[in-house]
Coordinates of N, CA and C in Angstrom, one line a residue:
X1 N -64.4 42.4 -35.3 CA -65.4 41.9 -34.3 C -65.6 40.4 -34.5
X2 N -66.4 39.9 -33.6 CA -66.6 38.4 -33.6 C -67.8 38.0 -34.4
X3 N -67.9 36.8 -34.8 CA -69.0 36.2 -35.5 C -69.1 34.8 -35.0
X4 N -70.3 34.1 -35.3 CA -70.5 32.8 -34.8 C -70.1 31.8 -35.8
X5 N -69.3 30.8 -35.4 CA -68.9 29.7 -36.2 C -69.1 28.4 -35.4
X6 N -69.1 27.3 -36.0 CA -69.2 26.0 -35.3 C -67.7 25.6 -34.9
X7 N -67.5 25.7 -33.6 CA -66.1 25.4 -33.1 C -66.0 23.9 -32.9
X8 N -64.8 23.3 -33.2 CA -64.6 21.9 -32.9 C -64.6 21.6 -31.4
X9 N -64.9 20.4 -31.1 CA -64.9 20.0 -29.7 C -63.4 20.2 -29.1
X10 N -63.3 20.6 -27.9 CA -61.9 20.7 -27.3 C -61.2 19.4 -27.5
X11 N -60.0 19.4 -27.9 CA -59.1 18.3 -28.0 C -59.5 17.3 -29.2
X12 N -60.4 17.8 -30.0 CA -60.7 17.0 -31.2 C -59.5 17.0 -32.2
X13 N -59.2 15.9 -32.8 CA -58.1 16.0 -33.7 C -58.4 17.0 -34.9
X14 N -57.4 17.8 -35.3 CA -57.6 18.7 -36.4 C -57.8 18.0 -37.7
X15 N -58.5 18.6 -38.6 CA -58.7 18.1 -39.9 C -57.3 18.2 -40.7
X16 N -56.9 17.0 -41.3 CA -55.6 17.1 -42.0 C -55.8 18.0 -43.2
X17 N -54.7 18.6 -43.7 CA -54.7 19.4 -44.9 C -55.1 18.7 -46.1
X18 N -54.7 17.4 -46.2 CA -55.0 16.6 -47.4 C -54.9 15.2 -47.1
X19 N -55.5 14.3 -47.9 CA -55.4 12.9 -47.7 C -54.4 12.3 -48.6
X20 N -54.1 11.0 -48.4 CA -53.1 10.3 -49.2 C -53.5 10.3 -50.7
X21 N -54.7 10.1 -51.0 CA -55.1 10.1 -52.4 C -54.7 11.4 -53.1
X22 N -54.9 12.6 -52.5 CA -54.5 13.9 -53.0 C -53.0 13.9 -53.2
X23 N -52.2 13.4 -52.2 CA -50.8 13.4 -52.3 C -50.3 12.5 -53.5
X24 N -51.0 11.4 -53.7 CA -50.5 10.5 -54.8 C -50.7 11.1 -56.2
X25 N -51.4 12.2 -56.3 CA -51.5 12.8 -57.6 C -50.1 13.4 -58.1
X26 N -49.2 13.5 -57.2 CA -47.9 14.1 -57.6 C -46.9 12.9 -57.8
X27 N -46.1 13.0 -58.9 CA -45.1 12.0 -59.2 C -43.9 12.2 -58.2
X28 N -43.3 11.2 -57.8 CA -43.5 9.8 -57.9 C -44.3 9.2 -56.8
X29 N -45.1 9.9 -56.1 CA -45.9 9.4 -55.0 C -46.9 8.4 -55.3
X30 N -47.1 8.2 -56.6 CA -48.1 7.1 -57.0 C -47.5 5.7 -56.7
X31 N -46.2 5.6 -56.6 CA -45.6 4.3 -56.3 C -45.8 3.9 -54.8
X32 N -46.8 3.0 -54.7 CA -47.3 2.6 -53.4 C -46.2 1.8 -52.6
X33 N -45.4 1.0 -53.4 CA -44.4 0.2 -52.8 C -43.3 1.1 -52.2
X34 N -42.9 2.1 -52.9 CA -41.8 3.0 -52.5 C -42.3 4.0 -51.4
X35 N -43.5 4.5 -51.6 CA -44.1 5.5 -50.7 C -45.4 5.0 -50.0
X36 N -45.3 4.2 -49.0 CA -46.5 3.7 -48.3 C -47.3 4.8 -47.7
X37 N -48.6 4.5 -47.5 CA -49.5 5.5 -47.0 C -49.0 6.1 -45.7
X38 N -48.5 5.3 -44.8 CA -48.0 5.8 -43.5 C -46.9 6.8 -43.7
X39 N -46.0 6.6 -44.6 CA -44.9 7.6 -44.9 C -45.5 8.9 -45.4
X40 N -46.5 8.8 -46.3 CA -47.1 10.0 -46.8 C -47.8 10.8 -45.7
X41 N -48.5 10.0 -44.8 CA -49.2 10.6 -43.6 C -48.2 11.4 -42.7
X42 N -47.1 10.7 -42.5 CA -46.0 11.3 -41.6 C -45.5 12.6 -42.3
X43 N -45.2 12.5 -43.6 CA -44.7 13.7 -44.3 C -45.8 14.8 -44.3
X44 N -47.0 14.5 -44.5 CA -48.1 15.5 -44.5 C -48.1 16.2 -43.1
X45 N -48.1 15.4 -42.0 CA -48.1 16.0 -40.7 C -46.9 16.9 -40.5
X46 N -45.7 16.4 -40.9 CA -44.5 17.3 -40.7 C -44.6 18.5 -41.6
X47 N -45.1 18.4 -42.8 CA -45.3 19.6 -43.6 C -46.3 20.6 -43.0
X48 N -47.4 20.1 -42.5 CA -48.3 21.0 -41.8 C -47.7 21.8 -40.6
X49 N -46.9 21.0 -39.8 CA -46.3 21.6 -38.6 C -45.3 22.7 -39.1
X50 N -44.5 22.3 -40.1 CA -43.4 23.3 -40.6 C -44.1 24.5 -41.2
X51 N -45.1 24.4 -41.9 CA -45.8 25.6 -42.5 C -46.4 26.4 -41.4
X52 N -47.1 25.8 -40.4 CA -47.7 26.6 -39.4 C -46.6 27.3 -38.5
X53 N -45.5 26.6 -38.3 CA -44.4 27.2 -37.5 C -43.8 28.4 -38.3
X54 N -43.6 28.2 -39.6 CA -43.0 29.3 -40.4 C -43.9 30.5 -40.5
X55 N -45.2 30.2 -40.6 CA -46.1 31.3 -40.8 C -46.7 31.9 -39.5
X56 N -46.5 31.2 -38.4 CA -47.0 31.7 -37.1 C -48.5 31.6 -37.0
X57 N -49.2 30.8 -37.7 CA -50.7 30.7 -37.7 C -51.1 29.3 -38.1
X58 N -52.2 28.8 -37.5 CA -52.8 27.5 -37.9 C -53.7 27.7 -39.1
X59 N -53.6 26.8 -40.0 CA -54.4 26.9 -41.2 C -55.7 26.2 -41.2
X60 N -55.9 25.4 -40.1 CA -57.2 24.8 -39.8 C -57.5 25.1 -38.3
X61 N -58.7 25.0 -37.9 CA -59.0 25.3 -36.5 C -58.3 24.3 -35.6
X62 N -57.6 24.9 -34.6 CA -56.9 24.1 -33.6 C -57.3 24.6 -32.2
X63 N -57.3 23.7 -31.2 CA -57.6 24.0 -29.8 C -56.3 24.2 -29.0
X64 N -56.3 25.3 -28.2 CA -55.2 25.5 -27.3 C -55.7 25.8 -25.9
X65 N -54.9 25.4 -25.0 CA -55.1 25.6 -23.5 C -54.0 26.4 -23.0
X66 N -54.3 27.5 -22.4 CA -53.2 28.4 -21.9 C -53.5 28.8 -20.5
X67 N -52.5 28.9 -19.7 CA -52.5 29.5 -18.3 C -51.8 30.8 -18.5
X68 N -52.6 31.9 -18.2 CA -52.0 33.2 -18.4 C -52.2 34.1 -17.2
X69 N -51.4 35.2 -17.2 CA -51.5 36.2 -16.1 C -52.7 37.1 -16.4
X70 N -53.4 37.5 -15.3 CA -54.5 38.4 -15.5 C -53.9 39.8 -15.8
X71 N -54.3 40.4 -16.9 CA -53.7 41.7 -17.3 C -54.1 42.9 -16.6
X72 N -55.2 42.8 -15.8 CA -55.7 44.0 -15.1 C -56.5 44.9 -16.0
X73 N -56.8 44.5 -17.2 CA -57.6 45.4 -18.1 C -58.7 44.5 -18.7
X74 N -59.4 45.1 -19.6 CA -60.5 44.4 -20.3 C -60.1 43.4 -21.3
X75 N -58.9 43.6 -21.8 CA -58.4 42.7 -22.9 C -57.3 41.8 -22.5
X76 N -57.4 40.5 -22.8 CA -56.4 39.5 -22.6 C -55.9 39.1 -24.0
X77 N -54.6 39.0 -24.1 CA -54.0 38.6 -25.4 C -53.5 37.1 -25.3
X78 N -54.1 36.3 -26.1 CA -53.6 34.9 -26.2 C -52.5 34.7 -27.2
X79 N -51.7 33.7 -27.1 CA -50.5 33.6 -27.9 C -50.7 33.3 -29.4
X80 N -51.9 32.8 -29.8 CA -52.1 32.4 -31.2 C -53.1 33.4 -31.8
X81 N -52.7 33.9 -33.1 CA -53.6 34.8 -33.8 C -54.7 34.0 -34.5
X82 N -55.6 34.8 -35.1 CA -56.8 34.3 -35.7 C -57.7 33.5 -34.7
X83 N -58.0 34.2 -33.7 CA -58.8 33.6 -32.6 C -60.2 33.4 -33.2
X84 N -60.8 32.2 -33.0 CA -62.1 31.9 -33.5 C -63.2 31.9 -32.4
X85 N -62.8 31.5 -31.2 CA -63.7 31.4 -30.1 C -63.1 30.8 -28.8
X86 N -63.8 31.1 -27.7 CA -63.3 30.6 -26.4 C -64.3 29.5 -26.0
X87 N -63.8 28.3 -25.6 CA -64.6 27.2 -25.3 C -64.6 26.8 -23.8
X88 N -63.7 27.4 -23.1 CA -63.6 27.1 -21.6 C -62.8 28.2 -20.9
X89 N -63.2 28.5 -19.7 CA -62.5 29.5 -18.9 C -62.6 29.3 -17.4
X90 N -61.4 29.4 -16.8 CA -61.3 29.4 -15.3 C -60.6 30.6 -14.9
X91 N -61.0 31.3 -13.8 CA -60.3 32.4 -13.3 C -60.1 32.1 -11.8
X92 N -58.9 32.2 -11.3 CA -58.5 31.8 -10.0 C -59.0 30.4 -9.6
X93 N -59.0 29.5 -10.5 CA -59.4 28.1 -10.2 C -60.9 27.8 -10.3
X94 N -61.7 28.9 -10.5 CA -63.1 28.7 -10.6 C -63.6 28.8 -12.0
X95 N -64.6 28.0 -12.4 CA -65.2 28.1 -13.8 C -65.8 29.5 -14.0
X96 N -65.7 30.0 -15.1 CA -66.2 31.3 -15.5 C -67.0 31.2 -16.8
X97 N -68.0 32.1 -16.9 CA -68.8 32.1 -18.2 C -68.0 32.7 -19.3
X98 N -68.2 32.1 -20.5 CA -67.6 32.7 -21.7 C -68.6 33.5 -22.5
X99 N -69.9 33.6 -22.0 CA -71.0 34.2 -22.8 C -70.7 35.6 -23.2
X100 N -70.1 36.4 -22.3 CA -69.9 37.9 -22.6 C -68.6 38.2 -23.2
X101 N -67.8 37.2 -23.6 CA -66.5 37.5 -24.1 C -66.6 37.9 -25.6
X102 N -65.8 38.8 -26.0 CA -65.7 39.2 -27.4 C -64.3 38.8 -27.9
X103 N -64.2 38.0 -29.0 CA -62.9 37.6 -29.5 C -62.6 38.4 -30.8
X104 N -61.3 38.6 -31.0 CA -60.8 39.3 -32.1 C -59.7 38.4 -32.8
X105 N -59.6 38.5 -34.2 CA -58.7 37.7 -34.9 C -57.2 38.0 -34.5
X106 N -56.9 39.1 -33.9 CA -55.5 39.4 -33.5 C -55.1 38.7 -32.2
X107 N -56.0 38.0 -31.6 CA -55.7 37.2 -30.4 C -56.2 37.8 -29.1
X108 N -56.9 38.9 -29.2 CA -57.4 39.6 -28.0 C -58.8 39.0 -27.7
X109 N -59.0 38.8 -26.3 CA -60.3 38.4 -25.8 C -60.7 39.5 -24.9
X110 N -61.8 40.2 -25.2 CA -62.3 41.3 -24.4 C -63.4 40.7 -23.4
X111 N -63.2 41.1 -22.1 CA -64.2 40.7 -21.1 C -64.7 42.1 -20.5
X112 N -66.0 42.4 -20.7 CA -66.5 43.7 -20.2 C -66.2 44.0 -18.8
X113 N -66.2 43.0 -17.9 CA -65.9 43.3 -16.5 C -64.4 43.4 -16.2
X114 N -63.6 43.1 -17.2 CA -62.2 43.1 -16.9 C -61.7 41.8 -16.5
X115 N -60.4 41.6 -16.5 CA -59.7 40.3 -16.2 C -59.1 40.3 -14.8
X116 N -58.9 41.4 -14.2 CA -58.3 41.4 -12.9 C -56.8 41.1 -13.0
X117 N -56.1 41.1 -11.9 CA -54.7 40.9 -11.8 C -54.4 39.5 -11.2
X118 N -53.3 38.9 -11.5 CA -52.9 37.7 -10.9 C -52.0 36.8 -11.7
X119 N -51.0 36.3 -11.1 CA -50.0 35.4 -11.8 C -50.7 34.1 -12.1
X120 N -50.7 33.8 -13.4 CA -51.2 32.5 -13.9 C -52.6 32.2 -13.3
X121 N -53.4 33.2 -13.3 CA -54.7 33.1 -12.7 C -55.8 32.8 -13.7
X122 N -55.5 32.8 -15.0 CA -56.5 32.5 -16.0 C -56.1 31.2 -16.7
X123 N -57.1 30.3 -16.8 CA -56.9 29.1 -17.7 C -58.0 29.2 -18.7
X124 N -57.5 29.4 -20.0 CA -58.4 29.6 -21.1 C -58.2 28.5 -22.1
X125 N -59.3 28.0 -22.7 CA -59.3 27.1 -23.8 C -60.0 27.8 -24.9
X126 N -59.3 27.8 -26.1 CA -59.8 28.5 -27.2 C -59.4 27.8 -28.5
X127 N -60.2 28.2 -29.6 CA -59.9 27.7 -30.9 C -59.3 28.8 -31.7
X128 N -58.3 28.5 -32.5 CA -57.6 29.5 -33.3 C -57.3 28.9 -34.7
X129 N -57.0 29.8 -35.6 CA -56.6 29.4 -37.0 C -57.6 29.8 -38.0
X130 N -57.4 29.4 -39.2 CA -58.3 29.7 -40.3 C -59.5 28.8 -40.2
X131 N -60.7 29.3 -40.5 CA -61.9 28.5 -40.5 C -61.9 27.5 -41.6
X132 N -61.3 27.8 -42.8 CA -61.2 26.9 -43.9 C -59.7 27.0 -44.4
X133 N -59.2 25.9 -44.7 CA -57.8 25.8 -45.3 C -57.8 26.4 -46.7
X134 N -57.0 27.5 -46.8 CA -56.8 28.1 -48.2 C -56.3 27.0 -49.2
X135 N -56.8 27.0 -50.4 CA -56.4 26.0 -51.4 C -54.9 26.1 -51.7
X136 N -54.4 27.3 -51.8 CA -53.0 27.5 -52.1 C -52.1 26.9 -51.0
X137 N -52.6 27.0 -49.7 CA -51.8 26.4 -48.6 C -51.8 24.9 -48.7
X138 N -53.0 24.3 -49.1 CA -53.1 22.9 -49.2 C -52.1 22.4 -50.3
X139 N -52.0 23.1 -51.4 CA -51.1 22.7 -52.5 C -49.7 22.9 -52.0
X140 N -49.4 23.9 -51.3 CA -48.0 24.1 -50.8 C -47.6 23.0 -49.8
X141 N -48.5 22.6 -49.0 CA -48.3 21.6 -48.0 C -48.0 20.3 -48.7
X142 N -48.8 20.0 -49.7 CA -48.6 18.8 -50.5 C -47.2 18.8 -51.2
X143 N -46.8 19.9 -51.7 CA -45.5 20.0 -52.4 C -44.4 19.8 -51.4
X144 N -44.5 20.5 -50.2 CA -43.5 20.3 -49.1 C -43.5 18.9 -48.6
X145 N -44.6 18.2 -48.5 CA -44.6 16.8 -48.0 C -43.9 16.0 -49.0
X146 N -44.1 16.2 -50.3 CA -43.5 15.4 -51.4 C -42.0 15.6 -51.3
X147 N -41.5 16.9 -51.1 CA -40.1 17.2 -51.0 C -39.5 16.5 -49.8
X148 N -40.2 16.5 -48.7 CA -39.7 15.9 -47.5 C -39.5 14.4 -47.7
X149 N -40.4 13.7 -48.5 CA -40.3 12.3 -48.7 C -39.3 12.0 -49.8
X150 N -39.3 12.7 -50.9 CA -38.6 12.4 -52.1 C -37.2 13.1 -52.1
X151 N -37.2 14.3 -51.6 CA -36.0 15.2 -51.8 C -36.2 15.9 -53.1
X152 N -35.3 16.8 -53.3 CA -35.4 17.7 -54.5 C -34.5 17.2 -55.6
X153 N -33.5 16.4 -55.3 CA -32.5 16.0 -56.3 C -31.4 17.1 -56.5
X154 N -31.5 18.1 -55.7 CA -30.5 19.2 -55.7 C -29.8 19.2 -54.4
X155 N -28.5 19.3 -54.3 CA -27.8 19.4 -53.1 C -28.4 20.6 -52.3
X156 N -28.7 20.3 -51.0 CA -29.4 21.4 -50.2 C -28.5 22.6 -49.9
X157 N -27.2 22.4 -50.2 CA -26.3 23.5 -49.9 C -26.0 24.4 -51.2
X158 N -26.5 23.9 -52.3 CA -26.3 24.6 -53.6 C -26.9 26.0 -53.7
X159 N -26.2 26.9 -54.2 CA -26.7 28.3 -54.5 C -27.1 28.4 -55.9
X160 N -26.6 27.5 -56.8 CA -27.0 27.6 -58.2 C -26.9 26.2 -58.8
X161 N -27.6 26.0 -59.9 CA -27.5 24.7 -60.6 C -27.2 25.0 -62.1
X162 N -26.2 24.3 -62.7 CA -25.9 24.5 -64.1 C -26.6 23.5 -64.9
X163 N -27.3 24.0 -65.9 CA -28.0 23.1 -66.8 C -27.6 23.4 -68.3
X164 N -28.2 22.6 -69.2 CA -27.9 22.9 -70.6 C -28.4 24.3 -71.0
X165 N -29.5 24.7 -70.4 CA -30.1 26.0 -70.7 C -29.3 27.2 -70.0
X166 N -28.4 26.9 -69.1 CA -27.7 28.0 -68.4 C -27.6 27.7 -66.9
X167 N -27.5 28.8 -66.2 CA -27.3 28.7 -64.7 C -28.6 29.1 -64.1
X168 N -29.1 28.3 -63.2 CA -30.3 28.6 -62.4 C -29.9 29.0 -61.0
X169 N -30.2 30.2 -60.6 CA -29.9 30.6 -59.2 C -31.0 30.2 -58.3
X170 N -30.7 29.6 -57.3 CA -31.7 29.0 -56.3 C -32.0 30.1 -55.3
X171 N -33.3 30.2 -55.1 CA -33.8 31.2 -54.0 C -33.5 30.6 -52.7
X172 N -33.2 31.5 -51.7 CA -33.0 31.1 -50.3 C -34.3 30.6 -49.8
X173 N -35.0 31.6 -49.2 CA -36.4 31.3 -48.7 C -36.3 30.4 -47.5
X174 N -37.5 30.2 -46.9 CA -37.7 29.4 -45.7 C -37.4 27.9 -46.0
X175 N -37.9 27.4 -47.1 CA -37.8 26.0 -47.5 C -37.0 25.8 -48.7
X176 N -36.7 26.8 -49.5 CA -35.9 26.7 -50.7 C -36.8 26.1 -51.8
X177 N -38.1 26.1 -51.7 CA -39.0 25.7 -52.7 C -39.8 26.9 -53.0
X178 N -39.6 27.6 -54.2 CA -40.2 28.9 -54.5 C -41.7 28.9 -54.2
X179 N -42.5 27.9 -54.7 CA -43.9 27.9 -54.5 C -44.3 27.9 -53.1
X180 N -43.6 27.1 -52.3 CA -43.9 27.0 -50.8 C -43.5 28.3 -50.1
X181 N -42.3 28.8 -50.5 CA -41.8 30.0 -49.8 C -42.7 31.2 -50.1
X182 N -43.3 31.3 -51.3 CA -44.2 32.3 -51.6 C -45.4 32.3 -50.7
X183 N -45.9 31.1 -50.4 CA -47.0 31.0 -49.4 C -46.6 31.4 -48.0
X184 N -45.4 31.1 -47.6 CA -44.9 31.5 -46.3 C -44.9 33.0 -46.3
X185 N -44.3 33.6 -47.3 CA -44.3 35.1 -47.3 C -45.6 35.7 -47.3
X186 N -46.6 35.1 -48.0 CA -48.0 35.7 -48.1 C -48.7 35.6 -46.7
X187 N -48.5 34.5 -46.0 CA -49.3 34.2 -44.8 C -48.6 34.5 -43.5
X188 N -47.3 34.8 -43.5 CA -46.5 34.9 -42.3 C -47.2 36.0 -41.4
X189 N -47.4 35.7 -40.2 CA -48.0 36.7 -39.2 C -46.9 37.5 -38.6
X190 N -47.2 38.8 -38.4 CA -46.3 39.6 -37.7 C -46.1 39.1 -36.2
X191 N -44.9 39.2 -35.8 CA -44.6 38.8 -34.4 C -44.5 40.0 -33.5
X192 N -44.8 39.8 -32.2 CA -44.8 40.8 -31.2 C -43.5 40.6 -30.4
X193 N -42.7 41.6 -30.3 CA -41.4 41.4 -29.5 C -41.7 41.6 -28.1

């Protein structure tokens, strides 16, 4: 069922997963000359986008605008899961109230009077994602950003690495970084075919 949260203003920039100071806690990102703030910010943004794409969910509240077909039932399904609230609605080009809508985390928006039929007749603005960034996702994003900036030192095509201690078999996974891949596996949302 739904509950009340403070929704961000439509089109407000999302809160970054972490700041440059947090990233600089990882070696060798302390080197300001080699890794300028702007490069870290770019890597952070790329890591956020890659994680959200791999998992199919936003880890911070994000605003989406969708033009959808009227389903002819009481439930409308929006493309993003973890629906937090609806901030704007037009039906057949006319503003409509959002007061009686009930939102569900699976992406359904229930309208007691129904949605009616119509091609591209609904324009809906909504907020979706996690209300708070999970700490383990923050850490995974930082590690992924570091790897995007620095690289791993291992050939990306390698299936194993030989060391003095023996042979290390590399996991496949989404990113090839076990700690990050574990987060992707834990948070990946089911897809609807």
